[in-house]
Structures are given as structure tokens and as C-alpha cells.
Amino acid sequence: MSPAPSPGRWLRWPDGATTPRFAYGADYNPEQWPREVWREDIALMREAGVNIVSLAIFSWARLQPAEDAWDFGWLDEAMDLLHAGGIAVDLATATASPPPWLTTAHPEILPVTATGETVWPGARQHWRPTSPVFREHALRLVTALAERYAGHPALAAWHVSNELGCHNIYDYSDDAARAFRAWLRARYETLDALNHAWGTAFWSQRYTDFEQILPPRLAASHPNPTQQLDFKRFSSDALKDYLRAEREVLRRATPEVPVTTNFMVMGETKGMNYADWAAEVDFVANDHYVVPGPQAVDELSFSANLTGNLAGGRPWFLMEHSTSAVNWQPVNRAKRPGELARDSLLHVAHGADAVCFFQWRQSAAGAEKYHSAMVPHAGADSEVFRSVTRLGRLLADDLAPAAGSARQPARAAVLFDWESWWASEQDSHPTSLLRYRQEALDWYSAFLALGVRADVIPAGAGPDGYDLVVAPVLHLVTSALAKELTRYAEGGGHLVATYFSGIVDEHDHAWLGGYPGALRELLGVRVEEFAPLPDGESVALDNGTTGTLWTDRVEVIDPATEMLARYASGDLAGRPAVTRRPAGAGSAAYVSTRLGPGGLQPVLARLLDAAGVGSELPAPARGRVELAVRVGADGAAYWFLVNRTDEPVEVPGVAGELLTGSRVGEAGADGAAPVLLEARGVAVLRRDQAMG
Ligand code: GAL
């Protein structure tokens, strides 16, 4: 048995330093370049303030050119050069992309799609998470690396594989089928239990032997929904199991070196249940790329916030983001002035103690040659490299006191639940237009617009400690969760739930007696039939907002329930749209339609008011500036003021010592002149906690 995961372990700096410092760097792929470039790389890294790189992520083919041939010479040299340059290494296990000799000898490691097509080599991550043959070869490589570099002084952390599940989360192969059956046996023990959970009385699906069960491959019509949900759970677990297998090899060889892997808490990446994975790593690491659109910055903040909470408030590692354009969007826009630093610092604001990019030097060849890097094709004489160097200095010098500080929890939170995400977006539902993460993001945007801090927390963390908790589309609610939320509200908490919440249990069976099922009594409303809206249709509310996507014919079952807004058009005109029921010492509100970030603002403002939660920002800054707070071991608070707009903003009334940023104009009553935030700018203040 290996020791239990020890959350809270951080990089092992080669110089033995224990005073917290920000890590700064990138994925480094020296194998793409001749030796003479390596020396220039080290010199430029030092100039930019780089103190860590992730190495060997896609190096399997170079490290093991044939089954029994190894070539570590080049990696030894790169590790030594980096160490001599004072740069630590987050060493990858190199298993992300199996080499051609392996897939030629063992095509049975290649994933298979739901329609039975083989996912061929030619790109990367073409391996089955459940393949015993792949695992045997991969762990052999991990063992060889772990043994060779165990004592290397540059080794600061291990980086398992890369973005597990980025391309291979769902595999429908025979290996997957076998592993799925084993997973189901462990979950249900008996076929009767499985038949009940899967509702196999429907469409003559009753199983009489576990061997009859398959992954949800291409079927004639809608595959069984619980089979689909379980396959999602299984697929996340299968990769988690693989992560553990690599980690065990690493822990055996180097118990003192922390192990991590880069999560993808971003956009619509939803296959991996990171709330369930977070305890498997010594520190949480995340990759984030900006999703273009009107909520781009909000989405970045949302992802960073959720990552910080997956890390339990402790520092986490931003393993990848981009200095400028990516290569995988339909149109890849360069970042505008200020965005490189603003995007990085927004992650830091939410607890990141490491800021790293994909990648160090922009590739000259390969699928990512148009993806930005710290050193672009143009070379070091470029605006990108100058911005990179400025950011390196900022992290190493000005912001140094904030390193190691923890996220300060907010008073409000948005619950985020992977199982509700999976279950609410399955097929054969009232609408195919529902987007779980979008609804959660809309609420978060409304908080930002009101200038009120809110945490994004995994649902399993529970609502306790928060004055107000929003549960957007909390679709899958077990009886235990329903009880927990009821206890929370009755104990003085303020719960807000939306449409399509409380509808099914853990088996994806509908709670009976009327919607919102498990939350009906708590919310004090009952709905007999859903009334989703077709794309392009909307409904007016009497508070001046507009609902889309969904409506409910809401019946109030507790007369104490307050009406916060009614429908004002269509068949539901005059009926409740937003309600709030006093529940014990707290309350439970229900929002029955999609209001979007703008429409949620007046509703949220009222709910916050009733819960006694206000903005910590001065009125002129609300909506234009995001505030995130970290707290140091000495009790000092670090206020990150992030300009969300493309115009300069002045923030009056914030006392404290500026670590970065400037003040303008006359001092106010508190003795402090307004803080000036340039367009997309960030200021960081150190404040005595007593300042409040
Ligand atoms: C990530 C991946 C990197 C690189 C990057 C490009 O998904 O881990 O290797 O491909 O995207 O944005």
C-alpha cells in the first residue's frame, strides 16, 4: 500500500527553499530543436524569469525508440542544462502519445468509437484507458524514468501523462466492455440491482448475465439513459484508475517527490469528474484556454475559481494557458494588449501559485506550429516575449509576498456537480438545448456584474459556511443531498435552485409526485409538466426580464412562498416564475426559466439582499472590476482588483499597500487615492485583515 495522498504537498524546489515563491514557466520540448537552440533557450528562460518547465510530455518515441532500446542521453543533458541554469523540472512520464512501433505491434491498444471505428495513430493520445497491454508498456516507461531521475536535483514534481481524457475519455472497445462489466459488478453486485437501476423492464432490456452488457455503442434508438450515465462514471473512473497506477510507480521510486497531472477545468470539457480526482494528486494542476465570446473573462474566472476550490483553497498549479492565439479554434485571435498578464493574474487571484504556458518555444513544424508560445516564431525580439519577461518579473518581485497565500472563501457560492452536468444533458430529454455549465456560468456572471464575490464549489463540498448558495440545474439529487440542502436552508442558509433541478436520483430515475422532485417540499412549488421553449422563443417576466429555453407551470404549494417575479406573456402569464419560500431560519428560492446573465442580475440582487450579502467593492467599481482575495499565513489579505473591461477604471476607497498598480487623484476619507486600473489591468493590494 502506498501512503495516502497528501494534499497540500507542493513543488520540491531544487535549492531546497521552503519560502513560498511563484513558479513560472512552460511546457518545454527540446527534442524539437537542435542542441544549439537549447543553450539559447536556457539563457532566454533566465531572462524571462522562468524557474520551472514541464519536460518530456510527448517524448516516448525518443526515449524508447524500440521495445528494448532506450535513449535517455538527450534527456539527461536537458535536465542537467536546466539544473545548471537554476530551472526546476516538472518531469512528465511521457506516456501521453504511444510511439508507432508500439501501435504497430499492438493495434489492440487503439481506442474504438461508439460506431466501431478504430482511432488510428497519427495524432496523439491514441490509447485505451483500460488496455492491459498499453498499461504494461506505459508503466515500464514510467518505471524506467522514475528510477533514472529519482535522484536528479532538478526534479521538482512528476507530471502524469498529459491532460488525461482530452481525446480518449470515451472508448467503446472490447477492453472497455470487459472493464465496464467489472466496474458494474463492483457497483451493483447483483444483476437484479443493475436491472432495477437501469430500468431494464423498459424496451425488453433485462440482462440475465453480466457478459451480455456492452458500452453504449451505436444503437437503433436512444440507448438506455442509466447505461449512458454509468458509462460516463465508469470512463472517468477508468482514467482515474490509470492515473493511480502511474502514481503508484512514481511514489514507490520517489516518495518525497509530489505527483500531479494537468486537469482541464475549462469550457465544455466534461468527461472527467475532477471533484472525484482532486484527492488523487499531491497538488491540483489545471490547463485553461480562453473560450472566445462575450463571457470569455467570466469563464476564465469561473474555471480558476472552481480549480481553486477543487484544491481545497490551497495553492494550485496553472500548468498551461496561452501567451496569445491558440491553433484549435475556428478563428484563432491573438491576445490584445494587457490580456496576457491579466489572464495569468486572474488565475493567481484564485489561488494559482504557478503560472505556466503551453509552450516555451513555438514549434516550427507539426499541428501546433501556429499556436503561440513564450518565444514566438518572431523570436525574443517580440512584444510577446517582452510581455512574458515583464510578467516573470512581476511574479518574482512585486507579487512575491502573496505567494503561498490561500484563497479566502466568499460568502456566496455556486454549486457545480459533474453528475448533474452529465445527467442533465443526456438525450431524449424535454430539450436538447440545455447547457448545464452555461447556466452555472450565467449565475457567476451575474455575481461578477453585481461586484459580489462567489465561490464555485464542487457539490460534494456541501453548502455549509455560505450565506447563499445557488444550485443551477442541480438535476441529479440523491435523498441524502435533498436532506443536506433542507438542513442547510432550515439552519439559516439561503438556497437558490433553478429549472430542471431535483428531477432524478442517482439511477437517473425520476422522483415522483411532481417536479422539482426531491426539492419540491423545500422549494414549496410543484410542477406537473415541463414547458421548454423552442430556440428563438422567449417569454416576458413582470420584472422586465426575459426567459428563454425553459418555463414551468409553477403551482405554489406552501402559502408562505413569496412571488419574486411572474410570467407576463404567453400561456403562463400571471403564474409564478421566480419564488422564494421561507424555510426555517433560511429560505429556498426557485427560478423556473433561463434568464441569462443580464436577467439574473435583478433576481440575484434581491436574493443577496435578503441574505444580507453585499459587495465589498466601492459602487463605481462594481461590475467593471472583479475582486478576489487571498490570505497569507500572517493574516495579511491580498486584494486582486481585475479590470474586466477594455477601458481604464478608477477604484476609490480601497486602502492598502499596492504591490502592483498605481493610484491617481486626491486621497479620499480613508487616506487613499483611487486605484487606477488600466484597460484589462490588474492591481494587487496588501491589506491588514482588520481593514475588512
Ligand atoms: C493542450 C495540450 C497541449 C497543447 C495545448 C494547445 O490541450 O495539453 O499539449 O496541445 O492544448 O492549446
XYZ file of C-alpha atoms and ligand atoms in Angstrom:
704
model
C 0.000 0.000 0.000
C 1.249 3.442 -0.810
C 0.854 6.306 1.646
C -2.470 8.135 1.443
C -2.445 11.107 -0.927
C -1.194 14.114 0.946
C -2.956 17.171 -0.360
C -1.008 20.262 0.389
C 2.367 18.974 -0.847
C 3.934 21.374 -3.274
C 6.942 21.580 -5.571
C 10.241 20.357 -4.243
C 12.467 23.266 -5.235
C 15.979 22.146 -6.195
C 17.593 24.801 -3.986
C 15.684 23.400 -1.011
C 13.934 26.741 -0.435
C 10.761 26.487 1.573
C 9.705 30.145 1.460
C 6.808 30.211 -0.996
C 7.559 31.634 -4.433
C 5.615 31.706 -7.666
C 6.588 29.099 -10.227
C 6.782 30.455 -13.769
C 7.420 28.608 -16.986
C 6.074 26.383 -19.724
C 5.991 23.015 -21.432
C 9.460 22.629 -22.862
C 10.008 20.386 -25.884
C 13.763 20.485 -26.591
C 13.532 17.351 -28.735
C 12.008 19.512 -31.457
C 15.179 21.618 -31.685
C 18.900 21.205 -32.355
C 21.316 21.398 -29.401
C 22.476 24.958 -30.130
C 18.935 26.222 -29.543
C 18.887 24.606 -26.079
C 21.598 26.921 -24.757
C 19.776 29.952 -26.087
C 16.601 28.594 -24.501
C 18.190 28.461 -21.056
C 19.580 31.992 -21.414
C 16.178 33.332 -22.520
C 14.391 31.433 -19.751
C 16.623 33.138 -17.217
C 15.926 36.480 -18.829
C 12.177 35.835 -18.635
C 12.293 34.700 -15.004
C 11.344 31.119 -15.838
C 12.058 28.856 -12.860
C 10.241 25.662 -13.908
C 9.469 23.739 -17.092
C 7.430 20.628 -17.852
C 9.641 18.268 -19.769
C 9.238 15.116 -21.880
C 5.443 15.262 -22.190
C 5.426 13.815 -25.706
C 8.838 12.140 -25.675
C 8.015 8.427 -25.617
C 9.213 7.772 -29.174
C 12.541 9.495 -28.420
C 13.067 7.844 -25.058
C 12.216 4.335 -26.199
C 12.843 4.019 -29.947
C 12.060 0.277 -29.878
C 10.679 -2.181 -27.364
C 14.094 -2.939 -25.916
C 16.018 0.190 -26.835
C 16.272 3.220 -24.569
C 17.748 6.643 -25.231
C 17.923 8.819 -22.153
C 21.102 10.666 -23.165
C 19.349 13.713 -24.578
C 17.025 13.984 -21.580
C 19.950 13.661 -19.152
C 21.590 16.541 -20.989
C 18.431 18.691 -20.980
C 17.851 18.029 -17.262
C 21.465 18.905 -16.452
C 21.392 22.069 -18.549
C 18.175 23.227 -16.918
C 19.530 22.489 -13.482
C 22.729 24.369 -14.189
C 20.514 27.283 -15.274
C 18.619 27.210 -11.985
C 15.437 25.893 -13.590
C 13.408 23.163 -11.900
C 11.702 20.362 -13.800
C 8.158 19.073 -13.616
C 9.041 15.812 -15.316
C 6.347 14.138 -17.384
C 6.025 10.384 -17.527
C 5.950 10.677 -21.347
C 3.070 8.239 -21.742
C 0.572 10.575 -23.453
C 1.366 9.550 -27.008
C 2.415 5.953 -27.708
C 5.094 5.540 -30.422
C 4.454 3.936 -33.831
C 6.423 0.763 -33.005
C 4.038 0.080 -30.141
C 0.808 0.668 -32.049
C 2.130 -1.392 -34.961
C 2.984 -4.320 -32.695
C -0.161 -3.894 -30.587
C -3.026 -2.321 -32.514
C -5.260 -3.671 -29.753
C -4.326 -0.630 -27.622
C -6.096 1.749 -30.026
C -9.436 3.215 -28.887
C -12.686 2.389 -30.662
C -15.544 4.846 -31.177
C -19.218 4.220 -30.411
C -19.695 3.465 -34.104
C -16.954 0.862 -34.105
C -14.231 2.849 -35.873
C -10.649 2.477 -34.737
C -8.934 5.678 -33.627
C -5.704 5.338 -35.569
C -2.286 6.722 -34.635
C -1.171 9.908 -36.351
C -2.095 12.474 -33.730
C -1.760 11.737 -30.002
C -3.473 10.029 -27.063
C -4.489 7.058 -29.210
C -4.672 4.579 -26.359
C -7.408 2.784 -24.443
C -7.518 3.693 -20.777
C -8.447 0.064 -19.998
C -5.929 -1.718 -22.225
C -3.763 -4.086 -20.125
C -1.200 -4.122 -22.950
C -0.964 -0.331 -23.027
C -0.702 -0.194 -19.259
C 2.106 -2.750 -19.187
C 4.173 -0.786 -21.723
C 3.388 2.617 -20.228
C 4.250 1.552 -16.683
C 7.516 0.077 -17.930
C 8.406 3.518 -19.273
C 7.266 5.242 -16.073
C 9.399 2.835 -14.033
C 12.450 3.472 -16.212
C 12.036 7.249 -15.912
C 11.330 7.154 -12.193
C 14.401 5.046 -11.497
C 16.676 7.077 -13.726
C 15.694 10.544 -12.485
C 14.810 9.716 -8.867
C 17.901 11.461 -7.601
C 18.165 14.222 -10.175
C 18.460 17.571 -8.403
C 16.234 19.377 -10.940
C 13.243 17.091 -10.281
C 10.575 19.203 -8.536
C 7.425 17.206 -9.376
C 6.098 14.367 -11.519
C 3.586 15.107 -14.263
C 1.481 12.019 -15.016
C 0.750 11.619 -18.744
C -0.930 14.761 -20.089
C -4.493 16.002 -19.928
C -5.842 12.510 -19.245
C -9.010 12.064 -21.283
C -8.502 15.015 -23.595
C -9.011 12.810 -26.663
C -9.621 9.330 -25.260
C -12.191 9.659 -22.491
C -14.787 7.501 -24.254
C -13.561 4.201 -25.615
C -16.070 1.512 -26.667
C -13.591 -1.288 -27.377
C -13.766 -4.864 -26.110
C -11.265 -3.945 -23.368
C -13.627 -1.172 -22.316
C -16.566 -3.606 -22.374
C -14.703 -6.029 -20.081
C -13.670 -3.282 -17.670
C -17.170 -1.770 -17.730
C -18.642 -5.125 -16.674
C -16.162 -5.425 -13.809
C -16.995 -1.869 -12.736
C -20.735 -2.673 -12.842
C -20.271 -5.870 -10.811
C -18.483 -3.828 -8.146
C -21.159 -1.124 -8.183
C -24.271 -3.304 -8.203
C -23.080 -6.738 -7.034
C -26.206 -8.427 -8.434
C -27.903 -8.380 -11.797
C -31.200 -7.661 -10.059
C -29.757 -4.451 -8.649
C -28.402 -3.492 -12.064
C -31.658 -4.328 -13.832
C -33.524 -2.175 -11.358
C -31.092 0.743 -11.618
C -31.070 0.643 -15.408
C -34.844 0.317 -15.635
C -34.459 -2.648 -17.978
C -38.152 -3.502 -17.754
C -38.355 -0.829 -20.437
C -37.853 -1.965 -24.079
C -37.097 -5.567 -23.111
C -33.582 -4.844 -21.930
C -33.425 -7.256 -18.985
C -29.957 -8.804 -18.543
C -29.529 -12.363 -17.345
C -25.712 -12.388 -17.370
C -23.150 -9.617 -16.843
C -21.409 -10.848 -20.010
C -24.368 -9.571 -22.064
C -23.643 -5.964 -21.087
C -21.894 -3.602 -23.517
C -20.785 0.008 -23.505
C -23.481 2.225 -25.090
C -22.334 1.580 -28.670
C -24.289 2.797 -31.715
C -27.858 1.642 -31.127
C -31.092 1.716 -33.097
C -32.587 4.445 -30.938
C -31.824 6.193 -27.636
C -29.503 3.984 -25.610
C -30.565 3.254 -22.035
C -30.003 6.507 -20.076
C -28.664 4.869 -16.895
C -26.334 2.752 -19.010
C -25.092 6.005 -20.545
C -24.721 7.710 -17.172
C -22.904 4.717 -15.709
C -20.629 4.601 -18.742
C -19.695 8.230 -18.083
C -18.997 7.416 -14.438
C -17.013 4.345 -15.451
C -14.982 6.235 -18.084
C -13.958 8.898 -15.569
C -13.081 6.145 -13.062
C -11.083 4.174 -15.633
C -8.777 7.120 -16.267
C -8.577 7.850 -12.558
C -7.503 4.255 -12.055
C -4.828 4.711 -14.707
C -3.643 7.913 -13.009
C -3.316 5.948 -9.769
C -1.341 3.208 -11.483
C 1.277 5.670 -12.753
C 1.293 7.489 -9.437
C 1.987 4.276 -7.504
C 5.073 3.581 -9.608
C 6.310 7.138 -9.007
C 5.587 7.071 -5.276
C 7.464 3.805 -4.875
C 10.567 5.237 -6.553
C 10.418 8.768 -5.119
C 8.102 9.053 -2.118
C 9.381 12.572 -1.483
C 8.512 13.977 -4.926
C 4.944 15.292 -5.389
C 2.833 13.846 -8.196
C 0.300 15.779 -10.246
C -1.473 15.674 -13.570
C -2.967 18.539 -15.545
C -6.765 18.781 -15.294
C -8.863 20.589 -17.905
C -11.327 22.642 -15.913
C -12.392 24.769 -18.859
C -15.292 25.286 -21.211
C -17.281 22.242 -22.203
C -14.620 19.659 -21.242
C -16.792 17.482 -19.049
C -15.806 13.818 -19.146
C -13.527 13.759 -16.115
C -15.104 14.187 -12.695
C -12.340 16.319 -11.212
C -14.160 16.687 -7.904
C -13.524 12.968 -7.592
C -9.955 13.118 -8.934
C -8.636 16.000 -6.838
C -7.651 13.858 -3.833
C -5.538 11.609 -6.087
C -2.831 14.214 -6.709
C -0.408 15.889 -4.329
C -1.389 19.277 -5.710
C -4.033 20.242 -8.240
C -2.842 21.421 -11.652
C -5.051 22.842 -14.386
C -4.861 23.853 -18.036
C -7.035 26.681 -19.233
C -7.589 28.270 -22.612
C -9.837 31.287 -23.064
C -13.134 30.421 -24.701
C -13.949 33.299 -27.066
C -17.271 35.071 -26.636
C -18.982 37.668 -24.503
C -18.303 35.740 -21.265
C -14.671 34.899 -22.046
C -13.175 36.570 -18.970
C -16.008 35.379 -16.723
C -15.402 31.826 -17.912
C -11.704 32.121 -17.117
C -12.542 33.358 -13.632
C -15.180 30.632 -13.166
C -12.700 27.893 -14.114
C -9.918 29.332 -11.949
C -12.339 29.697 -9.049
C -13.582 26.101 -9.367
C -9.993 24.840 -9.664
C -9.059 26.761 -6.514
C -11.929 25.098 -4.695
C -11.059 21.652 -6.058
C -7.666 22.341 -4.484
C -9.441 22.973 -1.188
C -8.328 26.603 -1.179
C -4.641 25.602 -1.209
C -2.253 26.861 -3.900
C -2.574 25.131 -7.254
C -0.555 24.955 -10.443
C -1.688 26.603 -13.692
C 0.086 24.109 -15.931
C -0.914 25.516 -19.323
C -2.514 28.570 -20.813
C -1.568 30.598 -23.865
C 0.522 33.710 -24.287
C -1.604 34.623 -27.315
C -3.510 32.730 -30.058
C -4.233 29.003 -29.993
C -4.484 26.822 -33.102
C -7.677 24.859 -32.495
C -10.487 27.395 -32.669
C -12.239 28.253 -35.959
C -10.511 31.650 -35.891
C -7.512 31.996 -33.609
C -7.219 35.544 -32.358
C -4.048 36.966 -30.872
C -4.392 38.316 -27.341
C -4.850 42.061 -27.092
C -2.514 44.304 -25.102
C -2.822 43.558 -21.398
C -4.563 40.208 -21.839
C -1.505 38.018 -21.357
C -0.820 39.409 -17.873
C -4.497 39.886 -16.939
C -5.372 36.288 -17.829
C -2.409 34.925 -15.864
C -3.090 37.096 -12.823
C -6.763 36.151 -12.735
C -5.641 32.559 -12.149
C -3.242 33.788 -9.452
C -6.101 35.773 -7.902
C -7.964 32.479 -7.487
C -5.063 30.746 -5.802
C -2.622 29.655 -8.512
C 0.980 29.690 -7.257
C 2.354 28.613 -10.626
C 1.823 30.307 -13.969
C 2.878 28.204 -16.927
C 2.201 28.310 -20.639
C 1.921 25.921 -23.499
C 4.688 26.171 -24.626
C 8.174 27.628 -24.260
C 9.242 27.935 -27.920
C 6.708 27.961 -30.750
C 7.108 24.822 -32.867
C 8.354 25.220 -36.430
C 6.615 22.034 -37.535
C 3.641 19.939 -36.500
C -0.028 20.583 -35.839
C 0.677 23.322 -33.305
C 3.061 25.458 -35.292
C 0.572 28.345 -35.275
C -0.043 28.093 -31.517
C 1.530 30.936 -29.560
C 4.359 30.354 -27.086
C 6.631 32.319 -24.765
C 9.186 32.603 -27.558
C 7.210 33.070 -30.781
C 8.352 32.380 -34.365
C 9.435 36.030 -34.419
C 11.979 35.259 -31.673
C 12.824 37.093 -28.476
C 12.642 40.474 -30.197
C 8.864 40.471 -29.963
C 6.060 42.006 -27.951
C 5.031 38.570 -26.679
C 8.479 37.860 -25.240
C 8.671 41.335 -23.710
C 5.262 40.794 -22.052
C 6.394 37.366 -20.863
C 9.511 38.896 -19.303
C 7.518 41.660 -17.597
C 5.158 39.077 -16.127
C 8.099 36.990 -14.904
C 9.491 39.998 -13.075
C 6.130 40.876 -11.585
C 5.688 37.381 -10.156
C 9.251 37.107 -8.875
C 9.493 40.578 -7.352
C 6.369 42.696 -6.861
C 3.938 39.889 -6.087
C 6.381 37.677 -4.153
C 4.742 38.388 -0.755
C 1.433 36.915 -1.997
C 2.952 33.525 -2.913
C 1.751 30.720 -0.678
C -1.367 32.596 0.429
C -4.703 30.773 0.348
C -7.980 31.715 -1.357
C -10.284 33.486 1.026
C -13.743 31.899 0.835
C -16.595 34.155 -0.256
C -19.994 34.372 1.480
C -21.877 33.079 -1.549
C -21.282 30.063 -3.753
C -22.364 28.381 -6.972
C -22.610 24.582 -6.684
C -21.034 22.648 -9.512
C -21.764 18.965 -9.994
C -20.313 16.724 -12.690
C -23.067 14.096 -12.337
C -25.794 16.718 -12.812
C -23.856 18.027 -15.822
C -23.768 14.540 -17.360
C -27.330 13.598 -16.468
C -28.996 16.888 -17.427
C -27.543 16.889 -20.942
C -28.413 13.319 -21.928
C -30.581 12.648 -24.985
C -34.351 12.071 -25.071
C -34.958 14.923 -22.641
C -37.508 17.763 -22.677
C -34.980 19.859 -24.628
C -31.652 19.227 -26.309
C -30.738 22.896 -25.921
C -29.967 22.885 -22.202
C -26.333 23.622 -21.338
C -25.524 22.887 -17.720
C -22.240 24.764 -17.496
C -23.681 27.769 -19.303
C -26.414 28.152 -16.682
C -23.822 27.933 -13.898
C -21.628 30.453 -15.706
C -24.583 32.823 -16.175
C -25.122 32.931 -12.417
C -21.423 33.529 -11.889
C -21.533 36.380 -14.430
C -24.443 37.895 -12.513
C -22.373 37.789 -9.313
C -19.494 39.482 -11.137
C -21.813 42.120 -12.575
C -23.058 42.925 -9.066
C -19.497 43.026 -7.731
C -20.196 40.249 -5.238
C -17.604 37.538 -4.707
C -18.865 33.982 -5.084
C -17.021 30.677 -4.903
C -17.620 27.937 -7.445
C -17.604 24.787 -5.356
C -17.948 21.084 -6.119
C -21.389 19.986 -4.889
C -19.788 17.374 -2.641
C -18.104 20.127 -0.639
C -21.530 20.984 0.753
C -23.212 24.349 1.250
C -22.196 24.876 4.875
C -20.367 28.068 5.695
C -22.040 30.045 2.894
C -24.846 32.534 3.451
C -26.257 31.978 -0.020
C -25.791 29.032 -2.351
C -27.003 28.807 -5.937
C -27.633 25.328 -7.340
C -28.068 25.801 -11.095
C -29.693 22.816 -12.826
C -28.925 20.541 -9.899
C -30.602 17.779 -11.849
C -29.429 14.675 -10.020
C -30.304 14.840 -6.347
C -29.979 11.844 -4.037
C -32.181 11.697 -0.959
C -29.055 12.412 1.122
C -28.363 15.597 -0.855
C -32.005 16.700 -0.600
C -31.762 16.283 3.177
C -28.478 18.175 3.319
C -29.905 21.119 1.368
C -33.029 21.154 3.523
C -30.951 21.145 6.705
C -28.815 23.947 5.231
C -31.809 26.173 4.460
C -33.640 25.446 7.689
C -30.459 26.220 9.587
C -30.346 29.734 8.151
C -28.806 29.241 4.695
C -30.333 30.710 1.559
C -30.632 28.207 -1.269
C -31.455 29.101 -4.870
C -32.353 26.338 -7.341
C -33.275 26.569 -10.997
C -35.417 24.753 -13.534
C -34.667 21.028 -14.108
C -33.238 20.650 -10.585
C -34.093 17.797 -8.208
C -35.536 15.743 -11.040
C -33.752 12.376 -10.829
C -31.989 10.179 -8.277
C -28.571 8.546 -8.612
C -30.004 5.938 -11.023
C -31.476 8.649 -13.250
C -34.976 7.624 -12.122
C -37.499 10.448 -11.898
C -38.587 11.467 -8.403
C -42.376 11.035 -8.451
C -45.234 13.254 -7.335
C -44.378 16.361 -9.364
C -41.277 18.368 -10.116
C -38.838 19.593 -8.823
C -38.930 16.135 -7.331
C -36.515 15.772 -4.444
C -36.551 19.544 -3.787
C -40.319 20.086 -4.147
C -41.161 20.398 -0.450
C -38.120 22.542 0.277
C -38.839 24.938 -2.600
C -42.570 24.953 -1.868
C -43.543 24.627 -5.522
C -44.932 21.857 -7.698
C -44.749 21.454 -11.456
C -46.842 18.891 -13.316
C -45.350 19.267 -16.779
C -42.227 20.894 -18.179
C -42.736 23.639 -20.738
C -39.419 24.089 -22.584
C -39.238 26.795 -25.241
C -38.080 26.207 -28.823
C -34.948 28.004 -29.962
C -35.752 31.653 -30.676
C -38.871 31.757 -28.476
C -38.945 33.762 -25.280
C -41.311 34.792 -22.538
C -41.600 38.100 -20.695
C -41.464 38.345 -16.905
C -43.162 41.123 -14.946
C -39.818 42.347 -13.576
C -38.775 43.392 -17.076
C -36.558 40.372 -17.764
C -36.954 37.722 -20.432
C -36.919 33.952 -20.108
C -35.695 31.539 -22.769
C -35.060 27.793 -23.091
C -37.369 26.644 -20.325
C -40.523 27.563 -18.435
C -42.515 25.725 -15.802
C -46.189 25.865 -14.954
C -45.426 26.524 -11.299
C -48.002 25.822 -8.601
C -47.187 27.178 -5.149
C -47.745 24.508 -2.503
C -46.633 26.464 0.532
C -48.722 29.611 1.018
C -45.804 31.309 2.762
C -43.944 31.320 -0.584
C -43.190 34.807 -1.904
C -43.563 35.677 -5.596
C -40.404 37.418 -6.824
C -41.462 37.515 -10.462
C -44.356 36.273 -12.580
C -44.609 35.369 -16.228
C -46.089 38.278 -18.145
C -46.667 36.780 -21.587
C -47.711 33.510 -23.195
C -49.801 30.723 -21.723
C -48.212 31.099 -18.308
C -48.931 34.841 -17.980
C -49.771 35.686 -14.378
C -48.245 32.475 -12.992
C -45.143 32.359 -10.754
C -41.756 32.447 -12.474
C -39.410 33.116 -9.543
C -40.380 32.202 -5.990
C -38.850 32.260 -2.540
C -40.055 30.170 0.356
C -39.063 30.942 3.940
C -37.608 27.660 5.256
C -36.825 27.563 8.964
C -34.202 30.213 9.629
C -33.307 30.455 5.918
C -35.034 30.291 2.553
C -35.301 28.343 -0.688
C -35.811 30.173 -3.985
C -36.793 28.711 -7.347
C -36.050 30.206 -10.765
C -38.148 28.391 -13.359
C -36.723 29.828 -16.577
C -33.407 30.725 -18.138
C -32.815 34.437 -17.539
C -29.240 34.692 -18.808
C -26.502 36.751 -17.135
C -28.358 40.085 -17.541
C -31.774 38.859 -16.450
C -30.357 37.094 -13.412
C -28.913 40.311 -12.010
C -32.102 41.853 -10.552
C -33.204 38.471 -9.210
C -29.824 37.756 -7.644
C -29.596 41.293 -6.237
C -32.869 40.717 -4.391
C -31.854 37.310 -3.121
C -28.475 38.607 -1.928
C -30.155 41.472 -0.207
C -32.486 39.136 1.640
C -29.493 37.000 2.631
C -27.591 40.057 3.828
C -24.715 39.562 1.392
C -23.315 42.691 -0.241
C -20.467 43.813 -2.447
C -17.067 44.533 -0.895
C -16.242 46.837 -3.802
C -16.995 50.554 -3.884
C -20.061 51.262 -6.016
C -18.256 52.755 -9.064
C -16.158 49.612 -9.476
C -18.963 47.055 -9.241
C -19.405 45.113 -12.434
C -16.349 46.631 -14.031
C -13.851 45.122 -11.620
C -13.545 41.622 -10.215
C -12.288 41.269 -6.663
C -10.599 38.079 -5.499
C -8.935 37.760 -2.111
C -6.070 35.585 -0.859
C -4.892 35.446 2.740
C -1.319 34.900 3.882
C -0.161 32.829 6.839
C 0.483 36.101 8.702
C -3.147 37.134 8.250
C -2.466 39.774 5.574
C -5.132 39.897 2.872
C -4.171 40.261 -0.786
C -6.820 42.015 -2.813
C -6.657 41.337 -6.537
C -8.566 44.003 -8.450
C -9.031 42.845 -12.032
C -10.360 45.199 -14.695
C -12.966 43.200 -16.661
C -13.368 45.954 -19.243
C -11.391 47.412 -22.114
C -11.415 50.897 -20.530
C -9.383 52.275 -17.623
C -11.276 52.150 -14.302
C -10.649 54.101 -11.090
C -11.426 52.298 -7.837
C -11.841 54.689 -4.920
C -11.890 53.791 -1.247
C -9.509 50.846 -1.163
C -6.780 51.356 1.362
C -3.693 49.154 1.465
C -0.200 48.861 0.103
C -0.065 48.408 -3.664
C 2.167 45.513 -4.710
C 1.430 46.311 -8.334
C -0.689 49.044 -9.889
C -0.914 52.751 -9.196
C -3.089 55.384 -7.611
C -4.349 58.630 -9.124
C -6.000 61.796 -7.934
C -6.864 63.012 -4.459
C -6.859 60.870 -1.344
C -10.353 60.041 -0.046
C -11.622 59.908 3.544
C -9.666 56.695 4.162
C -6.457 58.489 3.197
C -6.051 56.505 -0.021
C -6.228 57.896 -3.540
C -8.235 55.852 -6.075
C -6.501 52.828 -7.587
C -6.122 53.196 -11.344
C -6.667 50.046 -13.375
C -5.544 50.300 -16.978
C -7.732 48.644 -19.606
C -7.554 44.890 -18.767
C -5.226 45.861 -15.937
C -4.720 44.278 -12.530
C -3.741 45.827 -9.208
C -2.814 43.846 -6.120
C -3.016 45.364 -2.654
C -1.751 44.033 0.647
C -4.231 44.869 3.349
C -4.324 44.348 7.020
C -7.240 41.918 7.626
C -8.625 44.402 10.143
C -9.360 46.796 7.252
C -12.227 44.467 6.350
C -3.430 21.190 -24.508
C -2.283 20.194 -24.538
C -1.009 20.796 -25.068
C -1.303 21.621 -26.294
C -2.309 22.679 -25.959
C -2.628 23.599 -27.115
O -4.639 20.503 -24.623
O -2.033 19.662 -23.265
O -0.112 19.753 -25.376
O -1.786 20.792 -27.294
O -3.507 22.061 -25.568
O -3.573 24.586 -26.761
